């Protein structure tokens, strides 16, 4: 068994930089002996049902999260500063 757990993982559902497809992600995690893996897509939780079900089937503990943003401007400003928060 592997004691390492990825806590910052984006799937194909991530709005900005997702690439991992959930079935392949779970297969790879299982092949590495991982006991848990997290979901942290950008700005949405659309992947949760598929991610949770695939993790359960692979006998891997799903850790559900999301990468949200905080900005010091309430309106859209091209050069605004965005802060990422993993919740």
XYZ file of C-alpha atoms in Angstrom:
87
model
C 0.000 0.000 0.000
C 1.055 3.557 -0.728
C 0.880 6.153 2.040
C 1.020 9.093 -0.382
C -2.298 10.817 -1.162
C -2.771 13.346 -3.960
C -4.759 16.281 -2.539
C -4.620 18.538 -5.607
C -6.142 16.659 -8.547
C -8.044 18.188 -11.470
C -10.292 16.073 -13.661
C -11.707 16.721 -17.101
C -14.520 18.605 -15.343
C -12.139 21.310 -14.104
C -12.895 24.630 -15.789
C -9.326 25.809 -16.341
C -6.821 22.992 -16.483
C -8.344 19.561 -16.102
C -7.014 16.684 -18.121
C -7.486 13.513 -16.074
C -10.375 11.261 -16.962
C -11.887 9.695 -13.866
C -11.788 5.990 -14.887
C -8.111 6.228 -15.908
C -7.293 8.250 -12.785
C -8.786 5.606 -10.491
C -7.141 2.754 -12.396
C -3.732 4.421 -12.035
C -4.261 5.223 -8.359
C -5.278 1.616 -7.697
C -2.283 0.252 -9.630
C -0.011 2.396 -7.428
C -1.643 1.030 -4.288
C -3.096 4.365 -3.244
C -5.725 4.138 -0.506
C -7.200 7.627 -1.077
C -7.273 10.393 -3.664
C -8.748 13.888 -3.675
C -10.787 15.840 -6.176
C -10.014 19.576 -6.433
C -11.437 20.823 -9.719
C -11.507 24.552 -10.414
C -14.721 26.321 -9.510
C -17.223 23.454 -9.656
C -18.243 20.121 -8.196
C -19.595 18.548 -11.396
C -17.269 15.532 -11.157
C -18.321 14.494 -7.651
C -20.883 11.775 -8.552
C -18.595 10.078 -11.108
C -15.493 10.544 -8.942
C -17.177 9.139 -5.821
C -18.648 6.133 -7.625
C -15.372 5.299 -9.401
C -13.432 5.598 -6.140
C -15.859 3.297 -4.344
C -15.595 0.724 -7.130
C -11.781 0.893 -6.974
C -11.856 0.628 -3.163
C -10.140 4.009 -2.838
C -11.257 6.618 -0.307
C -12.563 9.691 -2.163
C -11.708 13.086 -0.686
C -14.052 15.709 -2.108
C -12.842 19.272 -2.499
C -12.853 22.202 -4.871
C -10.427 24.957 -5.757
C -12.258 28.257 -5.337
C -11.117 31.820 -5.861
C -11.102 34.980 -3.833
C -10.521 38.337 -5.461
C -9.978 41.787 -4.062
C -12.367 43.150 -6.742
C -16.066 42.305 -6.950
C -16.387 43.243 -10.605
C -14.507 41.783 -13.558
C -11.163 43.516 -13.906
C -8.669 42.117 -16.413
C -5.606 42.539 -14.197
C -7.209 41.617 -10.883
C -5.468 39.425 -8.384
C -7.051 36.018 -7.776
C -6.278 33.942 -4.730
C -6.844 30.187 -4.862
C -8.361 28.357 -1.923
C -8.620 24.604 -1.762
C -11.719 23.702 0.231
